[in-house]
Coordinates of C-alpha atoms and ligand atoms in Angstrom, one line a residue:
M737 CA -255.2 57.9 -45.6
S738 CA -252.4 60.3 -44.4
R739 CA -252.5 63.9 -45.0
P740 CA -250.1 65.4 -47.5
G741 CA -247.2 67.1 -46.0
R742 CA -246.1 64.5 -43.5
P743 CA -243.7 62.7 -45.7
G744 CA -242.4 66.0 -46.8
R745 CA -241.7 67.1 -43.3
F746 CA -240.2 63.6 -42.4
R747 CA -237.8 64.1 -45.4
E748 CA -236.9 67.4 -44.2
L749 CA -236.0 66.1 -40.8
L750 CA -234.0 63.4 -42.2
A751 CA -232.0 66.0 -44.2
K752 CA -231.6 68.1 -41.1
R753 CA -230.5 65.3 -38.7
L754 CA -228.6 63.0 -41.3
G755 CA -228.0 65.2 -44.3
W756 CA -230.0 62.8 -46.5
T757 CA -231.9 63.5 -49.7
F758 CA -234.6 61.2 -51.1
A759 CA -236.2 60.8 -54.5
D760 CA -239.9 61.3 -54.9
N761 CA -240.5 57.6 -55.4
D762 CA -239.2 56.9 -51.9
A763 CA -242.3 58.7 -50.4
R764 CA -244.2 55.5 -49.8
Q765 CA -241.4 53.7 -48.0
L766 CA -240.9 56.8 -45.9
E767 CA -244.4 57.1 -45.2
D768 CA -244.7 53.5 -44.0
L769 CA -241.6 53.9 -41.9
L770 CA -242.9 57.2 -40.3
R771 CA -246.2 55.5 -39.5
D772 CA -244.2 52.5 -38.1
R773 CA -241.9 54.6 -35.9
A774 CA -244.7 56.7 -34.5
A775 CA -246.6 53.7 -33.6
Q776 CA -243.5 52.2 -31.7
H777 CA -243.5 55.2 -29.5
G778 CA -247.4 55.2 -29.1
M779 CA -247.4 58.6 -30.8
H780 CA -249.4 60.3 -33.3
V781 CA -247.5 60.9 -36.5
E782 CA -247.5 64.7 -36.1
D783 CA -246.2 64.4 -32.4
Y784 CA -243.5 62.1 -33.4
L785 CA -242.4 64.6 -36.1
T786 CA -242.5 67.6 -33.6
R787 CA -240.5 65.4 -31.1
L788 CA -237.9 64.6 -33.8
D789 CA -237.6 68.2 -34.7
A790 CA -237.6 69.8 -31.3
R791 CA -234.1 68.3 -29.9
P792 CA -231.6 65.7 -30.3
W793 CA -233.2 62.2 -30.1
E794 CA -230.1 60.0 -30.6
A795 CA -231.7 56.6 -30.2
E796 CA -234.5 57.3 -32.7
V797 CA -232.1 58.8 -35.2
T798 CA -229.9 55.6 -34.7
E799 CA -233.0 53.5 -35.5
L800 CA -233.7 55.5 -38.6
V801 CA -230.1 55.2 -39.8
E802 CA -230.4 51.3 -39.5
R803 CA -233.7 51.1 -41.1
L804 CA -232.8 53.3 -44.1
S805 CA -229.1 53.4 -44.8
I806 CA -227.7 51.3 -47.7
T807 CA -224.5 49.6 -46.6
E808 CA -223.4 47.4 -49.5
T809 CA -219.6 47.2 -49.6
Y810 CA -216.9 44.7 -50.1
F811 CA -212.9 44.5 -49.8
F812 CA -211.0 46.2 -52.7
R813 CA -214.2 47.6 -54.2
H814 CA -213.5 49.3 -57.5
G815 CA -210.0 47.6 -57.7
E816 CA -208.6 50.4 -60.2
Q817 CA -208.9 52.9 -57.4
F818 CA -206.8 50.6 -55.1
A819 CA -204.3 50.2 -57.9
A820 CA -204.0 53.9 -58.1
L821 CA -203.5 54.1 -54.4
R822 CA -201.0 51.4 -54.3
E823 CA -198.8 52.5 -57.3
D824 CA -199.3 56.5 -57.1
A825 CA -200.7 57.8 -54.1
L826 CA -199.0 55.8 -51.5
P827 CA -195.6 55.9 -53.0
E828 CA -195.9 59.7 -53.1
R829 CA -197.1 60.0 -49.5
I830 CA -194.4 57.5 -48.3
A831 CA -191.7 59.6 -49.9
A832 CA -193.3 62.7 -48.2
R833 CA -193.5 61.1 -44.9
S834 CA -190.2 59.5 -44.9
A835 CA -188.9 61.7 -41.9
Q836 CA -191.9 61.1 -39.7
R837 CA -192.6 57.5 -40.7
T838 CA -196.4 57.8 -40.3
L839 CA -199.3 57.3 -42.7
R840 CA -202.7 58.2 -41.6
M841 CA -205.9 57.4 -43.6
L842 CA -209.6 57.9 -43.3
S843 CA -212.6 55.9 -44.6
V844 CA -215.6 58.0 -44.5
A845 CA -218.9 56.0 -44.7
C846 CA -216.9 52.8 -43.9
S847 CA -219.9 50.7 -43.5
S848 CA -218.9 47.3 -42.2
G849 CA -215.3 48.0 -42.4
E850 CA -214.2 46.2 -45.7
E851 CA -212.8 49.6 -47.1
A852 CA -210.8 50.5 -43.9
Y853 CA -209.2 47.1 -43.7
S854 CA -208.4 47.2 -47.5
L855 CA -206.7 50.6 -47.0
A856 CA -204.7 49.1 -44.1
I857 CA -203.7 46.2 -46.1
A858 CA -202.6 48.3 -49.1
A859 CA -200.7 50.6 -46.6
R860 CA -198.9 47.6 -44.9
Q861 CA -198.0 46.0 -48.3
A862 CA -196.6 49.4 -49.4
R863 CA -194.7 49.8 -46.1
P864 CA -194.0 46.6 -44.4
D865 CA -191.4 48.0 -41.8
P866 CA -193.0 47.9 -38.5
D867 CA -191.3 51.1 -37.5
W868 CA -193.7 53.0 -39.7
L869 CA -196.9 54.0 -37.8
I870 CA -199.9 53.3 -40.1
S871 CA -203.4 54.1 -39.0
V872 CA -206.9 53.9 -40.5
T873 CA -210.1 55.5 -39.1
G874 CA -213.3 54.2 -40.2
V875 CA -216.4 56.3 -39.5
D876 CA -220.1 55.6 -40.3
A877 CA -223.4 56.7 -38.8
N878 CA -224.7 53.2 -38.5
P879 CA -223.8 51.4 -35.3
Q880 CA -225.0 48.1 -36.6
V881 CA -222.4 47.9 -39.4
L882 CA -219.7 49.3 -37.1
R883 CA -220.3 46.3 -34.8
K884 CA -219.6 44.0 -37.7
A885 CA -216.6 46.1 -38.6
E886 CA -215.0 45.7 -35.1
K887 CA -215.7 42.0 -35.1
A888 CA -213.5 41.7 -38.4
W889 CA -215.2 38.4 -39.5
Y890 CA -216.3 38.4 -43.1
S891 CA -218.0 35.9 -45.5
T892 CA -216.4 34.6 -48.7
W893 CA -218.7 37.0 -50.5
S894 CA -217.2 39.9 -48.9
L895 CA -213.7 38.9 -50.5
R896 CA -215.1 38.3 -53.9
E897 CA -212.6 41.0 -55.4
T898 CA -209.7 40.1 -53.1
P899 CA -206.7 38.4 -54.8
D900 CA -205.7 35.0 -53.4
T901 CA -202.3 36.2 -52.4
V902 CA -203.8 38.9 -50.3
R903 CA -206.5 36.6 -48.9
R904 CA -203.7 34.2 -47.8
R905 CA -201.5 36.8 -46.4
W906 CA -203.9 39.1 -44.5
F907 CA -206.9 36.8 -43.8
R908 CA -207.2 33.7 -41.4
Q909 CA -209.8 31.3 -42.7
A910 CA -212.2 30.0 -40.1
D911 CA -215.9 29.5 -39.1
S912 CA -216.7 29.2 -42.9
G913 CA -215.5 32.8 -43.4
Y914 CA -212.5 34.9 -42.9
W915 CA -210.9 36.7 -39.9
V916 CA -208.8 39.9 -40.7
V917 CA -205.4 39.1 -39.1
D918 CA -204.6 40.9 -35.8
E919 CA -201.5 42.6 -37.6
I920 CA -204.1 44.7 -39.7
R921 CA -206.8 45.0 -37.1
R922 CA -204.4 46.8 -34.8
L923 CA -204.0 49.4 -37.4
V924 CA -207.7 50.1 -37.8
R925 CA -210.1 51.8 -35.5
F926 CA -213.8 52.6 -35.9
Q927 CA -215.9 55.5 -34.7
R928 CA -219.5 56.3 -35.0
T929 CA -219.8 59.7 -36.9
N930 CA -222.6 61.4 -38.5
V931 CA -221.1 63.5 -41.3
A932 CA -223.9 66.0 -41.2
A933 CA -222.8 66.9 -37.8
P934 CA -219.6 68.9 -36.8
D935 CA -216.7 66.9 -35.2
D936 CA -213.7 69.1 -34.7
D937 CA -211.3 66.3 -33.8
L938 CA -212.1 64.2 -36.8
W939 CA -211.8 67.0 -39.2
R940 CA -208.7 68.6 -37.7
P941 CA -206.9 70.3 -40.5
E942 CA -203.9 68.6 -42.2
Q943 CA -203.8 65.3 -40.6
Y944 CA -204.7 62.7 -43.2
D945 CA -202.6 61.3 -46.1
V946 CA -205.5 59.6 -47.7
V947 CA -209.1 60.0 -47.5
F948 CA -211.6 57.6 -49.1
C949 CA -215.3 58.8 -49.2
R950 CA -217.0 56.4 -51.7
N951 CA -220.7 55.9 -52.4
L952 CA -222.0 58.3 -49.7
L953 CA -222.3 61.6 -51.4
M954 CA -225.0 60.6 -53.5
Y955 CA -227.3 60.2 -50.6
L956 CA -226.6 63.5 -49.2
T957 CA -228.1 67.0 -49.8
P958 CA -226.0 69.4 -52.0
D959 CA -225.3 71.6 -48.8
V960 CA -224.0 68.7 -46.7
V961 CA -222.0 67.4 -49.7
S962 CA -220.1 70.8 -50.2
A963 CA -219.6 71.2 -46.3
L964 CA -218.2 67.6 -46.2
V965 CA -216.0 68.1 -49.2
E966 CA -214.7 71.2 -47.7
R967 CA -213.9 69.5 -44.3
M968 CA -212.3 66.5 -46.0
T969 CA -210.1 68.8 -48.1
R970 CA -209.1 70.8 -45.0
A971 CA -208.3 67.6 -43.1
L972 CA -206.0 66.3 -45.8
V973 CA -202.2 67.2 -45.5
P974 CA -201.1 69.3 -48.4
G975 CA -200.4 66.7 -51.0
G976 CA -202.8 64.3 -49.7
F977 CA -205.2 62.3 -51.7
L978 CA -209.1 62.2 -51.7
F979 CA -210.8 59.1 -53.4
L980 CA -214.5 59.4 -54.1
G981 CA -217.1 57.0 -55.7
H982 CA -217.3 56.7 -59.4
T983 CA -220.4 58.8 -59.6
D984 CA -219.1 61.6 -57.2
S985 CA -217.3 63.8 -59.6
L986 CA -216.4 67.2 -58.2
G987 CA -215.8 68.5 -61.7
S988 CA -212.3 69.4 -63.0
N989 CA -211.4 72.2 -60.8
P990 CA -212.6 71.7 -57.2
A991 CA -211.3 74.2 -54.6
G992 CA -208.2 73.3 -53.0
L993 CA -207.8 70.2 -55.0
E994 CA -206.1 69.1 -58.2
L995 CA -207.7 66.4 -60.3
R996 CA -205.6 63.4 -61.1
H997 CA -206.1 60.3 -62.9
S998 CA -204.2 57.1 -63.5
H999 CA -205.2 53.3 -63.7
H1000 CA -208.4 54.2 -65.2
S1001 CA -209.7 56.0 -62.3
F1002 CA -209.8 59.6 -61.2
Y1003 CA -209.1 61.1 -57.7
Y1004 CA -207.8 64.3 -56.2
R1005 CA -204.6 65.6 -54.7
R1006 CA -204.7 68.5 -52.3
H1007 CA -202.7 71.4 -53.4
G1008 CA -199.2 72.0 -52.0
G1009 CA -196.8 69.5 -50.5
P1010 CA -193.7 68.1 -52.0
T1011 CA -193.6 68.0 -55.8
P1012 CA -195.4 64.9 -57.0
L1013 CA -193.6 62.1 -58.4
Q1014 CA -193.2 62.1 -62.1
R1015 CA -195.0 58.9 -62.7
I1016 CA -198.3 60.5 -62.1
A1017 CA -199.8 62.2 -65.2
P1018 CA -201.5 65.5 -64.5
A1019 CA -205.2 65.6 -65.5
P1020 CA -205.9 67.2 -68.8
A1021 CA -207.5 70.7 -68.6
A1022 CA -210.7 69.2 -69.4
S1023 CA -214.2 70.5 -68.4
S1024 CA -216.3 68.4 -66.1
P1025 CA -217.1 65.4 -65.8
P1026 CA -213.5 64.2 -65.6
V1027 CA -212.8 61.7 -68.3
P1028 CA -209.7 59.5 -67.7
S1029 CA -207.1 59.5 -70.5
Y1030 CA -204.6 56.8 -70.9
A1031 CA -200.8 56.8 -71.2
V1032 CA -201.2 53.8 -73.5
R1033 CA -203.9 54.3 -76.3
P1034 CA -205.9 51.3 -77.4
E1035 CA -204.5 49.7 -80.5
P1036 CA -206.4 50.5 -83.8
V1037 CA -209.4 48.3 -83.6
V1038 CA -210.8 45.8 -86.1
P1039 CA -214.5 46.7 -86.3
E1040 CA -215.9 42.9 -85.7
D1041 CA -213.6 43.1 -82.7
V1042 CA -215.2 46.1 -81.0
Y1043 CA -218.3 44.5 -79.6
P1044 CA -216.8 41.6 -77.7
R1045 CA -213.9 43.9 -76.6
A1046 CA -216.2 46.5 -75.3
L1047 CA -218.3 43.8 -73.6
D1048 CA -215.3 42.6 -71.9
L1049 CA -214.2 46.1 -70.8
L1050 CA -217.8 46.5 -69.3
R1051 CA -217.3 43.2 -67.5
Q1052 CA -214.2 44.6 -65.8
E1053 CA -216.2 47.8 -65.0
R1054 CA -214.0 49.9 -67.2
F1055 CA -217.1 51.8 -68.6
T1056 CA -215.2 55.0 -70.0
D1057 CA -212.7 52.7 -71.7
A1058 CA -215.6 50.7 -73.1
L1059 CA -217.4 53.6 -74.4
E1060 CA -214.5 55.2 -75.9
L1061 CA -213.8 51.9 -77.7
L1062 CA -217.3 51.7 -79.0
T1063 CA -217.7 55.2 -80.1
A1064 CA -214.2 55.5 -81.6
S1065 CA -214.6 52.8 -84.1
G1066 CA -216.7 54.6 -86.7
P1067 CA -219.3 57.0 -87.6
G1068 CA -221.6 55.5 -84.8
P1069 CA -222.7 52.1 -83.6
L1070 CA -225.5 51.0 -85.9
E1071 CA -226.5 47.4 -84.9
P1072 CA -229.2 47.1 -82.2
R1073 CA -226.7 45.0 -80.0
D1074 CA -224.1 47.9 -80.3
R1075 CA -226.6 50.5 -79.7
L1076 CA -227.9 48.6 -76.6
L1077 CA -224.3 48.3 -75.3
H1078 CA -223.8 51.9 -76.0
G1079 CA -226.8 52.7 -73.7
V1080 CA -225.8 50.7 -70.9
L1081 CA -222.4 52.4 -71.2
L1082 CA -224.0 55.7 -71.2
A1083 CA -226.1 54.8 -68.1
H1084 CA -222.9 53.5 -66.3
T1085 CA -221.0 56.6 -66.9
G1086 CA -223.8 58.8 -65.6
R1087 CA -225.2 60.2 -68.9
L1088 CA -228.5 58.9 -68.0
D1089 CA -230.5 61.4 -70.2
E1090 CA -228.6 60.1 -73.3
A1091 CA -229.2 56.6 -72.1
V1092 CA -232.9 57.0 -71.8
A1093 CA -233.2 58.6 -75.3
L1094 CA -231.2 55.7 -76.8
A1095 CA -233.3 53.0 -75.0
R1096 CA -236.5 54.8 -76.0
K1097 CA -235.3 54.9 -79.7
L1098 CA -234.3 51.2 -79.5
S1099 CA -237.8 50.2 -78.3
D1100 CA -239.4 52.7 -80.8
D1101 CA -237.5 50.9 -83.6
N1102 CA -238.4 47.4 -82.3
G1103 CA -241.2 47.4 -79.5
L1104 CA -240.7 43.6 -79.1
N1105 CA -237.0 43.9 -78.1
P1106 CA -236.9 42.7 -74.4
D1107 CA -233.4 44.0 -73.8
A1108 CA -234.5 47.7 -74.8
H1109 CA -237.2 47.7 -72.3
Q1110 CA -234.9 46.3 -69.6
L1111 CA -232.3 49.0 -70.2
L1112 CA -235.1 51.7 -70.3
G1113 CA -236.3 50.2 -66.9
L1114 CA -232.9 50.5 -65.3
C1115 CA -232.4 54.0 -66.6
L1116 CA -235.8 55.2 -65.4
E1117 CA -235.4 53.7 -62.1
D1118 CA -232.1 55.4 -61.5
G1119 CA -233.8 58.6 -62.7
S1120 CA -236.5 58.2 -60.1
A1121 CA -239.4 57.0 -62.4
V1122 CA -240.0 53.7 -60.6
A1123 CA -243.7 53.3 -61.8
E1124 CA -242.7 53.5 -65.4
A1125 CA -239.4 51.3 -64.7
I1126 CA -241.8 48.7 -63.4
G1127 CA -243.9 48.7 -66.5
Q1128 CA -240.7 48.4 -68.6
Y1129 CA -239.5 45.4 -66.7
R1130 CA -243.1 43.8 -67.0
L1131 CA -242.7 44.2 -70.7
A1132 CA -239.4 42.7 -70.8
A1133 CA -240.5 39.7 -68.8
Y1134 CA -243.5 39.3 -70.9
L1135 CA -241.6 39.6 -74.2
D1136 CA -239.0 36.9 -73.2
P1137 CA -240.5 34.7 -70.3
G1138 CA -237.1 33.2 -69.9
F1139 CA -235.4 36.7 -69.0
A1140 CA -234.4 36.3 -65.3
L1141 CA -233.1 40.0 -64.7
P1142 CA -236.5 41.9 -65.0
R1143 CA -238.1 39.4 -62.7
M1144 CA -235.2 40.1 -60.4
R1145 CA -235.6 43.9 -60.4
L1146 CA -239.5 43.4 -60.1
G1147 CA -239.0 41.5 -57.0
Q1148 CA -236.4 43.8 -55.4
L1149 CA -238.7 46.8 -56.2
A1150 CA -241.7 45.1 -54.8
R1151 CA -239.7 44.4 -51.6
R1152 CA -238.7 48.0 -51.5
Q1153 CA -242.5 48.9 -51.5
G1154 CA -243.4 46.5 -48.9
D1155 CA -245.3 44.2 -51.3
D1156 CA -243.7 40.8 -50.0
R1157 CA -246.2 38.5 -51.7
T1158 CA -245.4 40.0 -55.3
A1159 CA -241.7 40.2 -54.3
A1160 CA -241.5 36.4 -53.3
G1161 CA -243.2 35.4 -56.5
E1162 CA -240.9 37.4 -58.8
L1163 CA -237.7 36.5 -57.0
E1164 CA -238.6 32.8 -56.9
R1165 CA -239.2 32.9 -60.7
A1166 CA -235.8 35.0 -61.2
L1167 CA -234.0 32.2 -59.1
D1168 CA -235.4 29.4 -61.4
L1169 CA -234.4 31.4 -64.6
L1170 CA -231.0 32.7 -63.4
A1171 CA -229.3 29.4 -64.0
Q1172 CA -230.1 29.7 -67.8
E1173 CA -229.7 33.3 -68.1
D1174 CA -227.7 34.4 -71.1
D1175 CA -224.0 35.6 -70.1
R1176 CA -224.1 38.5 -72.2
R1177 CA -227.4 39.7 -70.4
I1178 CA -225.7 39.2 -67.1
T1179 CA -222.8 41.3 -68.1
L1180 CA -225.3 44.1 -69.7
F1181 CA -227.7 44.1 -66.9
G1182 CA -226.2 42.5 -63.9
G1183 CA -224.8 45.8 -62.5
G1184 CA -221.4 44.2 -62.0
F1185 CA -222.6 41.0 -60.4
G1186 CA -221.9 37.6 -62.0
R1187 CA -224.3 34.8 -62.0
I1188 CA -223.4 33.2 -58.7
A1189 CA -223.6 36.6 -57.1
L1190 CA -227.0 37.6 -58.4
T1191 CA -228.3 34.1 -57.4
V1192 CA -227.2 34.8 -53.8
L1193 CA -228.5 38.2 -53.9
C1194 CA -231.8 36.9 -55.1
R1195 CA -231.9 34.2 -52.5
S1196 CA -231.1 36.5 -49.6
E1197 CA -233.9 38.9 -50.8
L1198 CA -236.3 35.9 -51.1
D1199 CA -235.3 34.8 -47.6
A1200 CA -236.0 38.3 -46.3
C1201 CA -239.5 38.2 -47.6
A1202 CA -242.0 37.6 -44.8
V1203 CA -244.1 35.3 -47.1
R1204 CA -243.1 32.4 -49.4
P1205 CA -244.7 32.1 -52.8
Ligands
LIG2326 C1 -222.8 52.2 -49.6 S1 -222.2 52.3 -48.0 C2 -220.5 52.8 -48.6 C3 -219.4 51.7 -48.2 C4 -218.2 52.0 -48.6 N1 -217.6 53.3 -48.5 C5 -218.0 51.7 -50.1 O1 -218.1 52.5 -51.0 O2 -217.9 50.5 -50.4 C6 -222.8 54.0 -47.4 C7 -222.6 54.1 -45.9 O3 -222.9 55.5 -45.7 C8 -223.3 55.5 -44.4 N2 -224.0 56.8 -44.1 C9 -225.0 57.3 -44.5 N3 -225.4 58.6 -44.1 C10 -224.2 58.8 -43.2 C11 -223.9 60.0 -42.4 N4 -224.8 61.0 -42.4 N5 -222.8 59.9 -41.8 C12 -222.0 58.9 -41.8 N6 -222.4 57.8 -42.5 C13 -223.4 57.7 -43.2 C14 -224.2 54.3 -44.2 O4 -224.5 54.0 -42.9 C15 -223.6 53.3 -45.0 O5 -222.7 52.4 -44.3

């Protein structure tokens, strides 16, 4: 058995070298990895940690990045942000740059490049004249994903949110997937960068018109987040735009930035620069977290309509709209199905404590409600209580043996914990059940994935298990 303190020291070193933060329930995974890496080098764990601490060890840090980073991404992810970019941010920047005829954009934590190419496509669509110089830089700490980005070949799965017109115009179908066309590839370059380390050139002040940094801040320590946000803000031209992930709010009044919202998404504009175009509504002087308001209010709602409409908004990942619709319709959602949907939406909008309270209430009211246990499991897992989440998933699966999604989560969690045998059994069962899974449950608990996507995900997790059931 290992002595206490080693995983803690490993965590501190990962924070020091990469800016990463981990939840307590990641301790087991980290401990396994630590033992494995020390053994690879023929070192005692203590010596390995001392070496990692003592001086730069790039090859080893690379190995750790490749083993630990989460690299999920796809083209035009969070389409509403790309709509805001296309219709608000880019027209404003193009007007401001009309003399220089240049647009510079940065994709921070670009993973395998889909986001960087999406930015280049959006810019080329907005400014087709070849005499405009468009450049996109994609940076990431993980060389494995950057190699994929350089290659610019993607499976159909990566283009799942890409409209057909865009697919036809900017991709070439071949080799059972898609190549990004050269016209776009030429605009994008990739660079290996660890955002926890300084890089004067990358962060030179006032150079980028648009910076995207999505789905990274949540993995970083608060110190690294604030240093990075400050660098990104400085590196934007006055009037330039910063887009963060849905869960990465900086509050309503971050230094040097003005909160904006349109297209049901929020983003930031660096102070200064030319007067913004009138079309962009200024954000309300609301306190954090930012809640988008809409130019067109939803029409008055007939109560029976509310549930299917809110479910549909959830399907479109318009969580705040759905929540607003559900809660605006009366004194409070009373039916268990409304309360369940309410809980799911609270969880999606980051109000985890409220979601947990609601899910607990639902399962207290009816302990035999498998959906309540599934919701509780999802919330607890997000809130780092994985052992309890597993108990809730088991209950959900027990109460409804036909319920695929708890099986799937149990399989994924078992894999994360290195228990491939349990994982394979659960994932196999989930695969069998997914074909029959209720559409409503897929919307509620599928995390934005449809049935086919979940099936592919399940199959690839199963393939990655070292054992077969
Ligand atoms: C979930 S992906 C985000 C992809 C894309 N931005 C998106 O939202 O679809 C997170 C990426 O952050 C990268 N990353 C993690 N820590 C990093 C660091 N310290 N410096 C640079 N990139 C890092 C990972 O390698 C991974 O590719």
